[in-house]
C-alpha positions as a printed Julia matrix, in Angstrom:
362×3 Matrix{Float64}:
  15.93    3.99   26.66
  14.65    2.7    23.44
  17.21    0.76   21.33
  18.82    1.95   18.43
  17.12    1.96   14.69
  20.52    0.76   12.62
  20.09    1.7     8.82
  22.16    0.69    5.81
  22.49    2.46    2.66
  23.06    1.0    -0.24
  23.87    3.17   -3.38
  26.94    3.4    -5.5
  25.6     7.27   -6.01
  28.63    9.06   -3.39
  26.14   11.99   -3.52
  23.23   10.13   -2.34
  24.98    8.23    0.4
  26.69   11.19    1.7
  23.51   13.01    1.53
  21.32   10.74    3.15
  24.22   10.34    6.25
  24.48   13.76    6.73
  20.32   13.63    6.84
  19.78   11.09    9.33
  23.09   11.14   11.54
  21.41   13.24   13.97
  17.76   11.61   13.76
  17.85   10.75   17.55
  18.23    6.93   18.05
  19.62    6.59   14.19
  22.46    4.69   13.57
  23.55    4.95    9.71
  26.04    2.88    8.03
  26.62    3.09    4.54
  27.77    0.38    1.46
  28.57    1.52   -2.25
  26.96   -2.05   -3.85
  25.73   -5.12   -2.3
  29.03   -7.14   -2.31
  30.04   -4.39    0.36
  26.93   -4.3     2.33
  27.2    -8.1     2.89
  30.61   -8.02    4.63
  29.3    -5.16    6.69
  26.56   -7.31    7.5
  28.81  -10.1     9.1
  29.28   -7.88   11.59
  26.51   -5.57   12.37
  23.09   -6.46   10.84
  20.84   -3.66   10.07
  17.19   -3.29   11.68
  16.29   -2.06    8.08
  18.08   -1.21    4.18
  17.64    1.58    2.31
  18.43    0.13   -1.54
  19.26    1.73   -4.54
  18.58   -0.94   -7.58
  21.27    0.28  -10.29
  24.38   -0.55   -8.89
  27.45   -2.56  -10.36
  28.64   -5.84   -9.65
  25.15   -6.83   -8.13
  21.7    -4.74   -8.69
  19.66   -4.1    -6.17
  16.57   -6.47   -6.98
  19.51   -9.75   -7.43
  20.48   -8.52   -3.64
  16.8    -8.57   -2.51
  15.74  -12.12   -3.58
  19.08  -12.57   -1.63
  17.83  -10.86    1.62
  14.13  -12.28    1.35
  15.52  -15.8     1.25
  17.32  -15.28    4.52
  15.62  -17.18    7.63
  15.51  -13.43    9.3
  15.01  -11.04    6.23
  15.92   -7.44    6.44
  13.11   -4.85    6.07
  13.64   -3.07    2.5
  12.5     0.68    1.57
  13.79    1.12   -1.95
  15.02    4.32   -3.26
  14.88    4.28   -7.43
  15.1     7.06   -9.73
  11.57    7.49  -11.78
  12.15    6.83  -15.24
  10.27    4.6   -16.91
  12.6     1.36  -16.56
  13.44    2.44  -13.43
   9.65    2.13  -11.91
   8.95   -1.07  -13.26
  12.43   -2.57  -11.85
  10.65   -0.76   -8.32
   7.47   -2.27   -8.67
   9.17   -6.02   -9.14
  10.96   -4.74   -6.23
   7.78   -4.76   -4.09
   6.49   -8.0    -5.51
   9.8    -9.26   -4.25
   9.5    -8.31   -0.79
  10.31   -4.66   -0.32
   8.0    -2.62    1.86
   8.18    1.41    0.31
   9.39    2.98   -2.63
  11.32    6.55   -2.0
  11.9     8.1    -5.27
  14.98    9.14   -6.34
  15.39   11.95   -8.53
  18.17   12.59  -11.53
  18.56   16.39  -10.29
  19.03   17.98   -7.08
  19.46   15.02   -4.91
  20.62   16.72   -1.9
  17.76   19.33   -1.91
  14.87   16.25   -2.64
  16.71   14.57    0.15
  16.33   17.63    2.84
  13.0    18.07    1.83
  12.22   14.44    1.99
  13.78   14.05    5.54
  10.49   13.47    7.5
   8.52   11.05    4.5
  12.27    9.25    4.25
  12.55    9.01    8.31
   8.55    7.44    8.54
   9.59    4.94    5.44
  12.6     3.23    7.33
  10.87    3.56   11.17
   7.5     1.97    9.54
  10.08   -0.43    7.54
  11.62   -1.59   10.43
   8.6    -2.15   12.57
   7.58   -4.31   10.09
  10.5    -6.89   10.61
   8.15   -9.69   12.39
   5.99   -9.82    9.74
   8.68  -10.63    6.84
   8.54  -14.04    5.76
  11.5   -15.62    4.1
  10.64  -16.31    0.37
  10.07  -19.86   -0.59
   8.59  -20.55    2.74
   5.19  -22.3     2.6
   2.38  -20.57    4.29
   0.07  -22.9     7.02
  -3.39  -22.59    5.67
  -5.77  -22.11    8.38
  -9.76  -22.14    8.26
 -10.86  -18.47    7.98
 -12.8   -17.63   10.51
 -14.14  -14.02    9.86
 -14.5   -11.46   13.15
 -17.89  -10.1    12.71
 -18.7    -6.79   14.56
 -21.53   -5.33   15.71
 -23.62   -3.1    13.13
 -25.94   -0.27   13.36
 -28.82    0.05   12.0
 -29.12    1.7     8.6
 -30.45    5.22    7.53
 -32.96    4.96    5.16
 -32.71    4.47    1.66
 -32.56    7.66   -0.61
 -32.73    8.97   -3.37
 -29.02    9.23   -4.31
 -28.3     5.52   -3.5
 -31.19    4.34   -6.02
 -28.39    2.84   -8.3
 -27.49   -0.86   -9.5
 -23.96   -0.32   -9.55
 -21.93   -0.64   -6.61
 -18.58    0.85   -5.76
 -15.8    -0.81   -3.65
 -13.43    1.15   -2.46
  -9.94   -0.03   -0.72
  -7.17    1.61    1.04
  -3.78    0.49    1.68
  -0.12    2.25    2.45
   2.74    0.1     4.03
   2.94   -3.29    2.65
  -0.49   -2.77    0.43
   1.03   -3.53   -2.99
   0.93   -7.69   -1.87
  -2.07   -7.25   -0.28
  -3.62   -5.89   -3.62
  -2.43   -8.19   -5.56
  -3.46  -11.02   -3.7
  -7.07   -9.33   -3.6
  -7.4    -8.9    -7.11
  -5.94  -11.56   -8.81
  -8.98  -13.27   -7.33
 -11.79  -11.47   -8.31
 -13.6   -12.3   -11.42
 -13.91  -10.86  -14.55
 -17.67   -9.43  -13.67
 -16.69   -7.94   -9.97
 -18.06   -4.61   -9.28
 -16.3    -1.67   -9.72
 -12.96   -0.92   -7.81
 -11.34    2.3    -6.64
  -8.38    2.22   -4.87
  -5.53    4.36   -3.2
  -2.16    2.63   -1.91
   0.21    4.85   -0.84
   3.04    5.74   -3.48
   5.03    7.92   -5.14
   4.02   10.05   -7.98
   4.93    7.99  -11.53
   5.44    4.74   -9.5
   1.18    3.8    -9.38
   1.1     3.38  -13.35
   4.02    0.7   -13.48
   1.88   -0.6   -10.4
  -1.54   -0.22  -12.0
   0.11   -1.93  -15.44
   1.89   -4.88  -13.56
  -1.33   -5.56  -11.69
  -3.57   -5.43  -15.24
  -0.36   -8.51  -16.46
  -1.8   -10.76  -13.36
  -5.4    -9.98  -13.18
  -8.09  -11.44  -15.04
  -9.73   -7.88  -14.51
  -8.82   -4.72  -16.11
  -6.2    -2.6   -13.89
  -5.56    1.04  -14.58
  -3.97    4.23  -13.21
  -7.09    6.5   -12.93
  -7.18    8.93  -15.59
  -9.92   12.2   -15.01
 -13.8    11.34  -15.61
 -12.75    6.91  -15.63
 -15.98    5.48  -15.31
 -15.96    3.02  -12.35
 -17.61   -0.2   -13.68
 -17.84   -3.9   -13.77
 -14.43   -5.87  -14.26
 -12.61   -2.84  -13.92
 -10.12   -1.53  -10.74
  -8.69    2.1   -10.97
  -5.57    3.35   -9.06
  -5.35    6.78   -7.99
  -2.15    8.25   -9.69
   0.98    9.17   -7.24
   0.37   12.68   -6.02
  -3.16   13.25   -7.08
  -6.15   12.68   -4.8
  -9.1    10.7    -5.78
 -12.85   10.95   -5.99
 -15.72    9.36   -6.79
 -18.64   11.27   -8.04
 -22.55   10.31   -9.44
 -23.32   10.93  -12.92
 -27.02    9.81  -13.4
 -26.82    5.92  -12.72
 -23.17    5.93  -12.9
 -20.0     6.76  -11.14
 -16.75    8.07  -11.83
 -13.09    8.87  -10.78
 -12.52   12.97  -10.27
  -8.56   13.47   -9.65
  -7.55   16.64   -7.72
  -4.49   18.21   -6.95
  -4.32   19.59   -2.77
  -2.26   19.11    0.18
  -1.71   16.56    2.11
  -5.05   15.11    4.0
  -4.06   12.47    6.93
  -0.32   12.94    6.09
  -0.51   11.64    2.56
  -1.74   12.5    -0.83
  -3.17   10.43   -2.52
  -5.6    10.43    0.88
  -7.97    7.05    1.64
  -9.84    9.22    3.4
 -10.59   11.78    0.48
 -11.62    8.65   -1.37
 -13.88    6.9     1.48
 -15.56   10.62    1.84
 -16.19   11.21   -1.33
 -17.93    7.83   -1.97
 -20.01    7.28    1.49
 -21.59   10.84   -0.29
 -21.82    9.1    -3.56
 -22.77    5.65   -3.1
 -24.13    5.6    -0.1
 -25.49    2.29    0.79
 -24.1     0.99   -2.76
 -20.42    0.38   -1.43
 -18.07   -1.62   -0.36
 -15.31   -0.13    2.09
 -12.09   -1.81    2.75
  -9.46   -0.92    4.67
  -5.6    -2.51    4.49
  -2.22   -3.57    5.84
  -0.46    0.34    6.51
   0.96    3.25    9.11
  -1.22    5.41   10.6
  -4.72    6.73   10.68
  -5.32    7.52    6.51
  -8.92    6.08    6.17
 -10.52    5.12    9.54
 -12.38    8.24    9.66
 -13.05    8.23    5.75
 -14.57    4.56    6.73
 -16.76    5.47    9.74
 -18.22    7.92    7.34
 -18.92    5.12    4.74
 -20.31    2.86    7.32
 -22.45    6.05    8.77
 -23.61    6.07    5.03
 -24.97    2.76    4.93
 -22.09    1.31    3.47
 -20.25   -2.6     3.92
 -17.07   -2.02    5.78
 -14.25   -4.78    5.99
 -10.52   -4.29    7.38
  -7.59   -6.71    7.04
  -6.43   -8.54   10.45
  -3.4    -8.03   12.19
  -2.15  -12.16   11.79
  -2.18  -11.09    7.87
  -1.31   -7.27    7.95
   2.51   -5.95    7.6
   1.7    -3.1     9.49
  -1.56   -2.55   11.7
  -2.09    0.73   11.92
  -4.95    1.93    9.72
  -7.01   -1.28    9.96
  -6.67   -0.77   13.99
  -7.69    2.89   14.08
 -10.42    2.35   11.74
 -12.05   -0.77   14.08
 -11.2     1.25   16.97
 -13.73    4.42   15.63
 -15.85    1.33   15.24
 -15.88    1.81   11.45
 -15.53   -1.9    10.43
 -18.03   -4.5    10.21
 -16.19   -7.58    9.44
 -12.19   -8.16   10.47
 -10.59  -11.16    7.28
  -7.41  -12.05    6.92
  -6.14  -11.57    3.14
  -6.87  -14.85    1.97
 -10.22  -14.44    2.47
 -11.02  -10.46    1.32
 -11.89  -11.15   -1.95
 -14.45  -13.38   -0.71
 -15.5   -11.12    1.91
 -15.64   -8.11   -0.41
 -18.24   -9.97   -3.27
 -19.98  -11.17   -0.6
 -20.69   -7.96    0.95
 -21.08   -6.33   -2.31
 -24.35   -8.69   -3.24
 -25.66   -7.89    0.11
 -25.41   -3.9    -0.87
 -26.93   -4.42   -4.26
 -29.93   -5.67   -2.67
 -30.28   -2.55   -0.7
């Protein structure tokens, strides 16, 4: 029998932790516990410590993000899905949240929290089972990481399709995927590239409103320009666009050039935005001119959309488990045998200009 999945809510909202009990009370091998602020929640963990926390960040006598440094200081942290309403404030508290150690956002609306909650019951459920997988990898903060010598997995590569027409271009494109535990992963990716790297795309996994507080508090530690991807963004040197929360992403040819195309859809691998939309839509763009890279995150969302890059002619990299919070997509993806080169994150950004030169020579 598998063991039990023990959650703790933490919200001084009585409508939100009554809702969410009566929602996952009978989610088989769910136990749920619930705390009205963080003073509470710590003298119910002396007694029973949770497998994962689902944490509201507006609470009195301690806010949520004060109680987080607490938890990611412990020698065993707690995994962390966050559950903040989506004003403005609000989503830039959430994205310090991440930066801080938390693992998913669940947005919280002002209206009609029972009914979001009921029809959130299966995204909410995945967010505190991929949460709590997760546990191993959390590293208490202040902890120095051991610096090891990368040593970069190199996998066996087809040979390429000829050159056409379409992929007659200077400009390349590199596009990257991430979901659960992608929002570190991205920043330590491109706070390292310089001011002159090629073109980004990128999709992480998040809710709608949450990607531009993302996108903005990326652009404050970048020496690159970071954006929320507006309709017709041109993708171009020095420059990394997000796909907004909700919206799927493209990338399209214009002449020489290439740019972002946001669509509206459902859901394509289980989420929207979809890496695999992304990686489709720019193996048929770019071709050979790409870069394809594949993050720390649950599930399947981009392995095929990266075979098809790789197919194209394109440079395919995922992250490695040592370095991944979860290793879902960057598994299935070398599994299809869509990935050329397995890095740990220290050494993407490397990997990624490296493999970009090699595609501009194509």
């Amino acid at each position: 029998m598998a063991s039990l999945l023990r959650v703790l809510v933490v919200d001084d909202s009585a409508v939100v932790r009554q809702g969410v009990l009566a929602l996952l009370q009978h989610v088989p091998g769910m136990v749920v516990e619930v705390a009205s602020d963080p003073l509470i929640a710590k003298q119910k963990m002396k007694s029973q410590r949770p497998d994962v926390i689902l944490l509201d960040l507006e609470m009195p006598r301690m806010d949520g993000l004060t109680f987080l440094r607490e938890l990611m200081r412990e020698d065993e942290p707690v995994p962390v899905v966050v559950c903040s309403g989506l004003a403005g404030p609000g989503s830039e508290t959430a994205v310090r949240a991440l930066e801080e150690g938390a693992l998913e956002i669940i947005a919280k609306p002002q209206l009609g929290v029972g009914e979001f909650l009921r029809e959130s019951r299966a995204r909410l459920v995945q967010a505190l089972r991929n949460a709590a997988r997760a546990r191993s990898r959390l590293v208490r903060r202040g902890t120095p990481v051991k610096e090891e010598p990368e040593r970069p997995e190199r996998l066996e590569r087809p040979e390429r399709p000829p050159l056409s027409m379409l992929t007659v271009t200077t400009d390349i494109v590199v596009a990257v995927g991430a979901s659960t535990g992608g929002t570190e992963a991205l920043r330590q990716l491109l706070e390292r590239m310089p001011p002159d790297c090629p073109g980004i795309v990128i999709v992480q996994h998040m809710p709608e409103q949450f990607t531009s507080a993302f996108a903005k508090r990326l652009h404050e530690l970048c020496r690159i320009e970071v954006k929320e991807a507006e309709q017709g963004d041109r993708v171009q040197q020095g420059r990394a666009l997000i796909a907004p929360g909700n919206r799927h992403l493209r990338v399209r040819r214009t002449g020489g050039h290439y740019q972002v195309e946001l669509m509206d859809g459902g859901r394509v691998s289980g989420h929207k935005p979809s890496v695999d939309v992304l990686f489709q839509s720019v193996a048929r763009a770019a071709g050979e001119n790409a870069v394809g890279v594949l993050l720390t995150g649950m599930g399947e969302d981009g392995a095929d959309g990266l075979l098809a890059m790789k197919e194209a002619g394109a440079e395919t990299l995922a992250q490695d488990e040592a370095s991944c919070v979860v290793f879902g997509m960057p598994r299935a993806a070398i599994q299809r045998g869509a990935v050329d080169e397995v890095v740990s994150i220290r050494g993407m950004t490397d990997a990624v200009l490296r493999r970009a030169r090699r595609a501009r020579v194509h």
